[in-house]
């Protein structure tokens, strides 16, 4: 098996940083050694197959994006990244694992859908991948499928309180699914928005001629998110299920999660880069139809209300535990433009899988997060949250050699024609400048990106059979 030494770098974990040489044998990390150590008998740099010089750079566990939607059928179309294009873009940005959502629409059989997602992903992924399961039709067969899926390594299930007729489950259905989660140990994930309120507001706004993308945000007020988050927490409390609230954008929803955690509940919150950086006023409110680029749900929030700063702070203080992208890309042409003249027809989603590591690193540069917290929220916590820790999310002997060499003195300009490998005809992050750079990316010991060159291949990525969340007793 090929051996690799990543030498001279500063290994950063969620708990500290230290200079180590990282020795990789085949697909696994086998040793962390004092720089230049000869404890293994000789100067390893002369005996290993490959030496990667990481002097002056950070050596971090590969990013884990636990919320993606590759080629998802949604909003009358399909998310524009396939497993092939999306995982390649992820690798470019230092993400070495994704957890994607298998979709069950009403009347679909859960296990059929799960097998279909395996067919979509197998042989196409550049990096490793796991699955969550979306449940839109909670009936007896779906509930029994949950047990089977847990044994297959799908240990988390997403339900929706919005999108009536598409995804929405009523509170009784949610309660039944949560009871199953309490029983089999699965993490219950919630899209927490009050769909009934939103549907009426949408109709009223459209009837008033308020059809621009900006009104997507107005139709989904923070109160709809706070109320649904509270309701999900109450259902989790009644059933005893662990709860993970996805794509949290409102500071009031964070308060709900905080207070549940303060009461000792197994409640966790995820946010996304768009809720840290972007806003209702600047992006959704861009002139003409431009705002469609940033139509996603939960929506971008008003900067005037302070959600973004609050979210950064909540990340630092662990009131929000991790950052995923909710990568759900659509092109403007022939996809987002279905909603010209009616914002409710704009497919909901933003593409960011390539940029999460960089965007969060900029938070370190700007003093919002420590270096260690960056590693924690982008890799270590996602691994623990979704039952992958030990293999993923850490640089230590025995772990998969998913490693990123990150240059704090490098620079990354995001945008079309610069850094953009996602299958989209625009970048939601056009013009963002990052004071850092993903230099080298290894996936299970194989270099997939190096020095501005893609060296991976479709089919290298393997299915991750996950265990139960490692945050639960
Ligand atoms: O706008 C979004 N978030 N699209 C993806 C589907 C979901 O709700 O996560
Ligand atoms: Zn959602
Ligand atoms: Zn999503």
Short mmCIF file of C-alpha atoms and ligand atoms in Angstrom, two decimals:
data_model
loop_
_atom_site.label_atom_id
_atom_site.label_comp_id
_atom_site.label_asym_id
_atom_site.label_seq_id
_atom_site.Cartn_x
_atom_site.Cartn_y
_atom_site.Cartn_z
CA UNK A 1 0.00 0.00 0.00
CA UNK A 2 1.21 3.51 -0.77
CA UNK A 3 2.60 5.56 2.08
CA UNK A 4 2.37 9.33 2.40
CA UNK A 5 3.96 11.74 4.84
CA UNK A 6 2.41 15.17 5.35
CA UNK A 7 5.34 16.95 6.91
CA UNK A 8 6.00 20.20 8.67
CA UNK A 9 2.40 21.35 9.11
CA UNK A 10 0.34 22.38 12.12
CA UNK A 11 -2.27 19.74 12.81
CA UNK A 12 -5.45 21.40 14.02
CA UNK A 13 -8.15 19.51 15.89
CA UNK A 14 -11.26 20.65 17.70
CA UNK A 15 -9.24 20.80 20.91
CA UNK A 16 -5.89 22.26 19.93
CA UNK A 17 -3.07 22.61 17.43
CA UNK A 18 0.43 21.19 17.29
CA UNK A 19 3.19 20.55 14.79
CA UNK A 20 3.17 16.96 13.67
CA UNK A 21 4.17 14.91 10.67
CA UNK A 22 1.18 12.81 9.60
CA UNK A 23 1.99 9.33 8.34
CA UNK A 24 -0.56 7.65 6.08
CA UNK A 25 -0.48 4.02 5.02
CA UNK A 26 -2.96 3.24 2.27
CA UNK A 27 -6.33 4.67 3.26
CA UNK A 28 -5.65 5.29 6.95
CA UNK A 29 -3.65 7.58 9.18
CA UNK A 30 -1.16 5.43 11.08
CA UNK A 31 0.90 7.87 13.13
CA UNK A 32 1.33 11.47 14.26
CA UNK A 33 5.05 12.04 14.73
CA UNK A 34 7.22 14.79 16.12
CA UNK A 35 8.41 16.81 13.11
CA UNK A 36 11.37 15.05 11.52
CA UNK A 37 11.05 12.10 13.90
CA UNK A 38 13.25 9.07 13.21
CA UNK A 39 11.44 6.90 15.72
CA UNK A 40 10.37 4.59 12.92
CA UNK A 41 13.98 3.92 12.08
CA UNK A 42 14.97 6.38 9.40
CA UNK A 43 14.14 9.73 7.87
CA UNK A 44 10.64 8.90 6.69
CA UNK A 45 10.84 11.54 3.99
CA UNK A 46 13.28 9.36 2.15
CA UNK A 47 11.33 6.12 2.55
CA UNK A 48 7.65 6.97 2.02
CA UNK A 49 6.15 6.96 -1.47
CA UNK A 50 4.94 10.57 -1.32
CA UNK A 51 5.91 13.57 0.79
CA UNK A 52 3.53 16.52 1.02
CA UNK A 53 5.26 19.60 2.36
CA UNK A 54 2.82 21.40 4.68
CA UNK A 55 5.32 23.86 6.19
CA UNK A 56 3.54 26.99 7.34
CA UNK A 57 0.16 25.42 6.67
CA UNK A 58 -2.69 23.91 8.63
CA UNK A 59 -3.39 20.20 8.40
CA UNK A 60 -7.05 19.60 9.19
CA UNK A 61 -9.54 16.72 8.98
CA UNK A 62 -11.45 16.84 5.71
CA UNK A 63 -14.68 18.79 5.81
CA UNK A 64 -17.97 16.96 6.31
CA UNK A 65 -21.01 18.57 4.74
CA UNK A 66 -23.93 16.84 6.41
CA UNK A 67 -26.68 18.49 4.37
CA UNK A 68 -26.66 18.21 0.58
CA UNK A 69 -29.22 17.56 -2.14
CA UNK A 70 -27.45 16.21 -5.22
CA UNK A 71 -29.77 15.84 -8.23
CA UNK A 72 -32.77 16.22 -5.96
CA UNK A 73 -36.16 16.31 -7.67
CA UNK A 74 -37.70 19.48 -6.24
CA UNK A 75 -39.71 22.54 -7.27
CA UNK A 76 -40.62 21.12 -10.67
CA UNK A 77 -37.01 20.40 -11.62
CA UNK A 78 -33.84 18.72 -10.34
CA UNK A 79 -30.99 20.19 -8.31
CA UNK A 80 -28.38 20.90 -10.96
CA UNK A 81 -25.40 19.10 -9.39
CA UNK A 82 -25.24 15.37 -9.90
CA UNK A 83 -23.38 13.21 -7.42
CA UNK A 84 -20.46 13.42 -9.82
CA UNK A 85 -20.32 17.20 -10.28
CA UNK A 86 -21.34 18.01 -6.71
CA UNK A 87 -18.83 15.76 -4.97
CA UNK A 88 -16.07 16.96 -7.30
CA UNK A 89 -16.87 20.56 -6.38
CA UNK A 90 -16.94 19.56 -2.71
CA UNK A 91 -13.45 18.06 -3.03
CA UNK A 92 -12.16 21.27 -4.61
CA UNK A 93 -13.26 23.08 -1.48
CA UNK A 94 -11.77 20.69 1.07
CA UNK A 95 -14.90 18.68 1.83
CA UNK A 96 -14.20 14.94 1.84
CA UNK A 97 -17.58 13.56 2.96
CA UNK A 98 -21.17 14.51 2.34
CA UNK A 99 -24.41 13.23 3.80
CA UNK A 100 -27.12 13.56 1.16
CA UNK A 101 -30.88 13.27 1.54
CA UNK A 102 -32.79 10.36 0.05
CA UNK A 103 -36.23 11.72 -0.84
CA UNK A 104 -39.51 9.99 -0.19
CA UNK A 105 -42.45 11.83 -1.77
CA UNK A 106 -46.04 10.87 -0.84
CA UNK A 107 -46.95 7.39 -2.04
CA UNK A 108 -43.33 6.43 -2.63
CA UNK A 109 -41.84 3.44 -0.87
CA UNK A 110 -39.04 4.48 1.46
CA UNK A 111 -36.78 1.51 0.79
CA UNK A 112 -37.23 1.79 -2.99
CA UNK A 113 -36.11 5.39 -2.74
CA UNK A 114 -33.12 4.44 -0.61
CA UNK A 115 -31.99 1.91 -3.22
CA UNK A 116 -32.54 4.47 -5.97
CA UNK A 117 -30.20 6.91 -4.20
CA UNK A 118 -27.55 4.22 -3.98
CA UNK A 119 -27.87 3.75 -7.74
CA UNK A 120 -27.49 7.49 -8.33
CA UNK A 121 -24.40 7.79 -6.15
CA UNK A 122 -22.54 4.52 -6.73
CA UNK A 123 -19.62 4.87 -9.11
CA UNK A 124 -20.07 8.63 -9.40
CA UNK A 125 -18.72 10.21 -6.25
CA UNK A 126 -15.27 11.75 -5.85
CA UNK A 127 -15.51 11.61 -2.05
CA UNK A 128 -17.26 9.45 0.53
CA UNK A 129 -20.99 9.81 1.03
CA UNK A 130 -23.69 8.79 3.45
CA UNK A 131 -27.46 9.24 3.41
CA UNK A 132 -30.20 10.69 5.56
CA UNK A 133 -33.78 9.75 4.70
CA UNK A 134 -36.55 12.30 4.08
CA UNK A 135 -39.97 11.05 5.16
CA UNK A 136 -42.96 12.72 3.50
CA UNK A 137 -45.45 9.92 3.94
CA UNK A 138 -45.43 8.69 7.51
CA UNK A 139 -47.41 5.48 7.46
CA UNK A 140 -46.83 2.03 8.94
CA UNK A 141 -44.53 0.86 6.13
CA UNK A 142 -42.38 4.03 6.42
CA UNK A 143 -42.07 3.53 10.15
CA UNK A 144 -40.94 -0.07 9.84
CA UNK A 145 -38.52 0.96 7.07
CA UNK A 146 -36.85 3.27 9.59
CA UNK A 147 -35.56 0.25 11.53
CA UNK A 148 -34.18 -1.35 8.41
CA UNK A 149 -32.52 1.87 7.32
CA UNK A 150 -30.81 2.29 10.68
CA UNK A 151 -29.24 -1.12 10.20
CA UNK A 152 -28.12 0.04 6.72
CA UNK A 153 -26.33 3.06 8.23
CA UNK A 154 -29.06 5.63 7.56
CA UNK A 155 -29.46 6.78 11.12
CA UNK A 156 -31.18 10.14 10.65
CA UNK A 157 -34.58 11.12 9.24
CA UNK A 158 -35.81 14.49 8.09
CA UNK A 159 -39.41 15.62 8.35
CA UNK A 160 -40.98 18.86 7.18
CA UNK A 161 -43.44 21.24 8.81
CA UNK A 162 -43.78 23.15 5.50
CA UNK A 163 -44.45 22.41 1.78
CA UNK A 164 -48.03 21.05 2.01
CA UNK A 165 -48.73 18.31 -0.51
CA UNK A 166 -45.03 17.86 -1.19
CA UNK A 167 -43.13 17.20 2.01
CA UNK A 168 -45.27 18.38 4.93
CA UNK A 169 -46.14 15.98 7.73
CA UNK A 170 -48.79 16.91 10.28
CA UNK A 171 -47.96 16.95 13.97
CA UNK A 172 -49.45 13.49 14.53
CA UNK A 173 -47.32 12.00 11.78
CA UNK A 174 -44.26 13.75 13.16
CA UNK A 175 -45.06 12.40 16.61
CA UNK A 176 -45.24 8.84 15.26
CA UNK A 177 -41.94 9.16 13.42
CA UNK A 178 -40.30 10.69 16.50
CA UNK A 179 -41.58 7.80 18.63
CA UNK A 180 -39.80 5.45 16.26
CA UNK A 181 -36.63 7.55 16.51
CA UNK A 182 -36.82 7.45 20.31
CA UNK A 183 -37.11 3.69 20.05
CA UNK A 184 -34.35 2.90 17.52
CA UNK A 185 -31.96 5.73 18.44
CA UNK A 186 -32.15 7.62 15.14
CA UNK A 187 -31.65 11.38 14.98
CA UNK A 188 -34.82 13.17 13.94
CA UNK A 189 -34.17 16.17 11.71
CA UNK A 190 -36.69 18.93 11.22
CA UNK A 191 -37.40 21.55 8.58
CA UNK A 192 -39.00 23.90 11.07
CA UNK A 193 -41.29 26.42 9.40
CA UNK A 194 -45.04 26.80 9.90
CA UNK A 195 -46.24 25.81 6.42
CA UNK A 196 -49.92 26.73 6.89
CA UNK A 197 -49.04 30.31 7.82
CA UNK A 198 -46.58 30.58 4.95
CA UNK A 199 -49.03 29.23 2.34
CA UNK A 200 -51.62 31.92 3.21
CA UNK A 201 -49.01 34.70 3.22
CA UNK A 202 -47.74 33.55 -0.18
CA UNK A 203 -51.25 33.66 -1.67
CA UNK A 204 -51.93 37.10 -0.22
CA UNK A 205 -48.63 38.58 -1.44
CA UNK A 206 -49.07 37.21 -4.96
CA UNK A 207 -52.67 38.51 -5.05
CA UNK A 208 -51.34 41.96 -4.09
CA UNK A 209 -48.91 41.83 -7.02
CA UNK A 210 -45.89 41.41 -4.73
CA UNK A 211 -44.22 38.81 -6.91
CA UNK A 212 -40.48 39.63 -6.71
CA UNK A 213 -38.01 37.25 -5.02
CA UNK A 214 -37.80 39.65 -2.05
CA UNK A 215 -41.32 38.61 -1.04
CA UNK A 216 -40.19 35.01 -0.65
CA UNK A 217 -38.50 36.28 2.51
CA UNK A 218 -41.55 38.27 3.60
CA UNK A 219 -43.77 35.21 3.17
CA UNK A 220 -41.62 33.17 5.57
CA UNK A 221 -41.25 35.39 8.66
CA UNK A 222 -39.05 34.48 11.60
CA UNK A 223 -42.18 33.87 13.66
CA UNK A 224 -43.00 30.92 11.37
CA UNK A 225 -39.55 29.50 12.08
CA UNK A 226 -39.63 30.18 15.82
CA UNK A 227 -43.08 28.66 16.23
CA UNK A 228 -42.22 25.51 14.28
CA UNK A 229 -38.90 25.10 16.09
CA UNK A 230 -40.73 25.32 19.41
CA UNK A 231 -43.33 22.78 18.23
CA UNK A 232 -40.66 20.35 17.04
CA UNK A 233 -38.93 20.63 20.42
CA UNK A 234 -42.19 19.91 22.22
CA UNK A 235 -42.77 16.81 20.07
CA UNK A 236 -39.21 15.69 20.80
CA UNK A 237 -39.85 16.24 24.51
CA UNK A 238 -43.07 14.20 24.50
CA UNK A 239 -41.45 11.32 22.61
CA UNK A 240 -37.90 11.44 23.96
CA UNK A 241 -36.42 11.54 20.45
CA UNK A 242 -33.20 13.44 19.75
CA UNK A 243 -33.83 16.44 17.49
CA UNK A 244 -31.57 18.18 14.98
CA UNK A 245 -33.05 21.37 13.55
CA UNK A 246 -31.74 21.96 10.03
CA UNK A 247 -30.90 25.27 8.33
CA UNK A 248 -31.63 27.53 11.30
CA UNK A 249 -31.70 31.17 10.19
CA UNK A 250 -33.68 33.15 12.78
CA UNK A 251 -32.17 34.26 16.06
CA UNK A 252 -35.51 33.48 17.75
CA UNK A 253 -35.22 29.85 16.60
CA UNK A 254 -31.75 29.74 18.12
CA UNK A 255 -33.26 30.90 21.43
CA UNK A 256 -35.68 27.97 21.31
CA UNK A 257 -32.84 25.52 20.72
CA UNK A 258 -30.76 27.12 23.48
CA UNK A 259 -33.51 26.89 26.03
CA UNK A 260 -34.22 23.23 25.16
CA UNK A 261 -30.52 22.43 25.54
CA UNK A 262 -30.42 24.33 28.83
CA UNK A 263 -33.20 22.02 30.03
CA UNK A 264 -30.99 19.05 29.19
CA UNK A 265 -32.71 17.97 26.00
CA UNK A 266 -30.93 16.30 23.10
CA UNK A 267 -31.67 19.18 20.75
CA UNK A 268 -29.11 20.39 18.21
CA UNK A 269 -29.03 23.14 15.62
CA UNK A 270 -27.37 23.50 12.25
CA UNK A 271 -26.90 26.72 10.33
CA UNK A 272 -25.51 27.38 6.84
CA UNK A 273 -23.07 29.93 5.38
CA UNK A 274 -25.92 31.86 3.74
CA UNK A 275 -27.40 32.67 7.15
CA UNK A 276 -24.08 33.96 8.38
CA UNK A 277 -23.19 36.19 5.44
CA UNK A 278 -26.23 37.00 3.29
CA UNK A 279 -29.40 38.95 4.00
CA UNK A 280 -32.95 39.77 2.99
CA UNK A 281 -32.06 43.36 2.17
CA UNK A 282 -28.85 42.83 0.18
CA UNK A 283 -29.37 39.55 -1.70
CA UNK A 284 -33.08 38.65 -1.78
CA UNK A 285 -33.81 42.33 -2.27
CA UNK A 286 -31.42 42.70 -5.23
CA UNK A 287 -32.94 44.57 -8.21
CA UNK A 288 -35.33 42.87 -10.61
CA UNK A 289 -35.26 39.07 -10.60
CA UNK A 290 -31.66 38.90 -9.36
CA UNK A 291 -32.79 37.98 -5.84
CA UNK A 292 -33.93 34.57 -7.16
CA UNK A 293 -30.32 33.45 -6.86
CA UNK A 294 -30.75 33.44 -3.10
CA UNK A 295 -34.25 32.01 -2.74
CA UNK A 296 -33.98 29.21 -0.21
CA UNK A 297 -35.92 28.06 2.82
CA UNK A 298 -35.63 28.95 5.59
CA UNK A 299 -35.07 32.33 3.90
CA UNK A 300 -32.29 34.86 4.27
CA UNK A 301 -33.13 37.10 7.22
CA UNK A 302 -33.11 40.89 7.67
CA UNK A 303 -29.70 42.19 8.63
CA UNK A 304 -31.49 45.07 10.37
CA UNK A 305 -32.88 42.48 12.80
CA UNK A 306 -29.42 41.20 13.66
CA UNK A 307 -29.82 37.52 12.77
CA UNK A 308 -26.42 37.13 11.07
CA UNK A 309 -24.32 38.53 13.92
CA UNK A 310 -26.38 36.54 16.40
CA UNK A 311 -25.77 33.37 14.38
CA UNK A 312 -21.99 33.87 14.36
CA UNK A 313 -22.09 34.36 18.12
CA UNK A 314 -24.27 31.28 18.61
CA UNK A 315 -21.77 29.22 16.65
CA UNK A 316 -18.92 30.45 18.80
CA UNK A 317 -20.77 29.69 22.04
CA UNK A 318 -22.06 26.29 20.84
CA UNK A 319 -25.71 27.32 20.99
CA UNK A 320 -25.62 26.21 17.33
CA UNK A 321 -23.45 23.15 16.88
CA UNK A 322 -22.40 22.97 13.26
CA UNK A 323 -22.51 24.34 9.74
CA UNK A 324 -23.68 22.46 6.66
CA UNK A 325 -24.49 24.00 3.31
CA UNK A 326 -27.99 22.71 2.45
CA UNK A 327 -26.41 22.53 -1.01
CA UNK A 328 -29.39 22.55 -3.39
CA UNK A 329 -28.21 24.31 -6.55
CA UNK A 330 -30.34 25.51 -9.45
CA UNK A 331 -29.34 27.47 -12.52
CA UNK A 332 -30.95 30.83 -13.23
CA UNK A 333 -31.74 29.80 -16.81
CA UNK A 334 -34.55 27.27 -17.12
CA UNK A 335 -34.72 26.67 -13.38
CA UNK A 336 -34.86 29.75 -11.11
CA UNK A 337 -36.50 31.67 -13.98
CA UNK A 338 -39.59 29.47 -13.66
CA UNK A 339 -40.51 31.97 -10.96
CA UNK A 340 -40.40 35.17 -13.00
CA UNK A 341 -43.62 36.96 -12.03
CA UNK A 342 -44.30 34.58 -9.11
CA UNK A 343 -41.66 34.10 -6.42
CA UNK A 344 -43.42 30.99 -5.14
CA UNK A 345 -42.42 29.14 -8.32
CA UNK A 346 -38.69 29.77 -7.88
CA UNK A 347 -37.03 26.46 -6.94
CA UNK A 348 -35.79 26.80 -3.36
CA UNK A 349 -32.08 26.30 -2.85
CA UNK A 350 -28.55 27.70 -2.91
CA UNK A 351 -25.33 25.98 -3.96
CA UNK A 352 -22.37 26.23 -1.59
CA UNK A 353 -20.83 22.78 -1.20
CA UNK A 354 -17.54 24.02 -2.68
CA UNK A 355 -17.14 27.03 -0.43
CA UNK A 356 -18.16 26.06 3.11
CA UNK A 357 -14.64 25.44 4.42
CA UNK A 358 -13.34 28.73 2.99
CA UNK A 359 -16.35 30.80 4.05
CA UNK A 360 -16.08 29.53 7.61
CA UNK A 361 -12.31 30.02 7.63
CA UNK A 362 -12.94 33.67 6.84
CA UNK A 363 -14.82 33.73 10.15
CA UNK A 364 -11.52 32.75 11.81
CA UNK A 365 -9.68 35.51 9.96
CA UNK A 366 -12.30 38.03 11.06
CA UNK A 367 -12.07 36.94 14.70
CA UNK A 368 -15.52 35.38 14.90
CA UNK A 369 -14.31 31.81 15.53
CA UNK A 370 -11.15 30.15 16.80
CA UNK A 371 -9.18 27.93 14.46
CA UNK A 372 -10.16 24.92 16.56
CA UNK A 373 -13.83 25.85 16.48
CA UNK A 374 -13.59 26.06 12.68
CA UNK A 375 -12.45 22.43 12.57
CA UNK A 376 -15.09 21.47 15.09
CA UNK A 377 -18.11 22.96 13.32
CA UNK A 378 -17.07 21.87 9.82
CA UNK A 379 -15.76 18.36 10.50
CA UNK A 380 -15.56 16.98 14.03
CA UNK A 381 -19.10 17.78 15.16
CA UNK A 382 -20.72 16.62 11.89
CA UNK A 383 -18.83 13.34 12.30
CA UNK A 384 -19.99 12.88 15.88
CA UNK A 385 -23.52 14.13 15.23
CA UNK A 386 -24.07 11.57 12.51
CA UNK A 387 -22.19 8.54 13.76
CA UNK A 388 -18.94 8.74 11.79
CA UNK A 389 -16.45 9.96 14.38
CA UNK A 390 -13.22 8.00 14.67
CA UNK A 391 -13.22 7.17 10.96
CA UNK A 392 -14.04 10.76 10.01
CA UNK A 393 -13.71 14.18 11.63
CA UNK A 394 -10.32 13.69 13.24
CA UNK A 395 -6.63 13.24 12.44
CA UNK A 396 -5.42 10.37 14.56
CA UNK A 397 -4.15 6.83 14.03
CA UNK A 398 -6.89 4.59 12.70
CA UNK A 399 -8.91 7.36 11.10
CA UNK A 400 -9.52 7.52 7.37
CA UNK A 401 -6.86 9.70 5.76
CA UNK A 402 -9.31 12.43 4.78
CA UNK A 403 -7.01 15.39 5.19
CA UNK A 404 -6.81 18.97 3.94
CA UNK A 405 -3.67 21.07 3.79
CA UNK A 406 -4.93 24.63 4.21
CA UNK A 407 -2.73 27.64 3.54
CA UNK A 408 -3.46 30.61 5.81
CA UNK A 409 -1.24 32.76 3.63
CA UNK A 410 -3.04 31.80 0.43
CA UNK A 411 -6.01 33.57 -1.11
CA UNK A 412 -9.23 32.41 -2.76
CA UNK A 413 -11.42 34.54 -5.02
CA UNK A 414 -14.87 33.01 -5.37
CA UNK A 415 -16.92 33.40 -8.52
CA UNK A 416 -17.51 32.25 -12.08
CA UNK A 417 -14.24 31.90 -13.97
CA UNK A 418 -12.33 31.96 -10.66
CA UNK A 419 -13.18 29.27 -8.13
CA UNK A 420 -16.41 27.63 -9.24
CA UNK A 421 -16.80 23.95 -10.02
CA UNK A 422 -20.46 23.48 -9.12
CA UNK A 423 -22.87 22.88 -11.99
CA UNK A 424 -24.55 26.28 -11.78
CA UNK A 425 -24.66 29.21 -14.19
CA UNK A 426 -24.04 31.70 -11.37
CA UNK A 427 -22.36 31.78 -8.01
CA UNK A 428 -24.33 32.74 -4.91
CA UNK A 429 -20.92 33.77 -3.54
CA UNK A 430 -19.68 35.87 -6.46
CA UNK A 431 -17.06 38.37 -5.32
CA UNK A 432 -16.34 36.81 -1.93
CA UNK A 433 -12.63 36.96 -1.11
CA UNK A 434 -11.09 34.48 1.33
CA UNK A 435 -7.80 35.01 3.15
CA UNK A 436 -6.85 31.35 2.94
CA UNK A 437 -6.63 28.55 0.40
CA UNK A 438 -7.32 24.83 0.12
CA UNK A 439 -3.98 23.55 -1.20
CA UNK A 440 -4.16 19.76 -1.04
CA UNK A 441 -7.05 17.41 -0.35
CA UNK A 442 -6.74 13.71 0.40
CA UNK A 443 -9.69 11.36 0.44
CA UNK A 444 -8.86 8.04 2.15
CA UNK A 445 -5.19 8.55 1.43
CA UNK A 446 -5.60 9.50 -2.23
CA UNK A 447 -4.74 13.02 -3.34
CA UNK A 448 -7.86 14.33 -5.06
CA UNK A 449 -6.92 18.01 -5.30
CA UNK A 450 -3.44 19.45 -5.33
CA UNK A 451 -2.06 22.86 -6.15
CA UNK A 452 -5.02 23.96 -8.29
CA UNK A 453 -5.33 20.63 -10.06
CA UNK A 454 -8.13 18.08 -9.74
CA UNK A 455 -6.69 14.58 -9.42
CA UNK A 456 -9.72 12.67 -8.18
CA UNK A 457 -12.08 10.42 -10.05
CA UNK A 458 -15.74 9.54 -10.09
CA UNK A 459 -16.16 6.28 -8.24
CA UNK A 460 -13.42 6.80 -5.69
CA UNK A 461 -16.03 7.83 -3.09
CA UNK A 462 -17.55 5.06 -0.99
CA UNK A 463 -20.79 4.75 0.93
CA UNK A 464 -20.41 5.55 4.64
CA UNK A 465 -22.43 3.18 6.76
CA UNK A 466 -23.06 5.39 9.74
CA UNK A 467 -23.70 4.53 13.37
CA UNK A 468 -26.02 6.33 15.76
CA UNK A 469 -25.21 9.87 16.84
CA UNK A 470 -22.23 9.93 19.18
CA UNK A 471 -23.71 12.82 21.16
CA UNK A 472 -26.30 10.55 22.73
CA UNK A 473 -25.78 8.44 25.83
O1 LIG B 1 -34.29 25.88 0.09
C1 LIG B 1 -33.94 24.77 0.46
N1 LIG B 1 -33.56 24.62 1.70
N2 LIG B 1 -33.93 23.74 -0.40
C2 LIG B 1 -33.62 22.40 -0.10
C3 LIG B 1 -34.71 21.66 0.59
C4 LIG B 1 -34.68 21.84 2.08
O2 LIG B 1 -35.67 22.26 2.66
O3 LIG B 1 -33.66 21.57 2.70
ZN1 LIG B 2 -35.39 21.89 4.69
ZN1 LIG B 3 -31.98 20.84 2.62
#
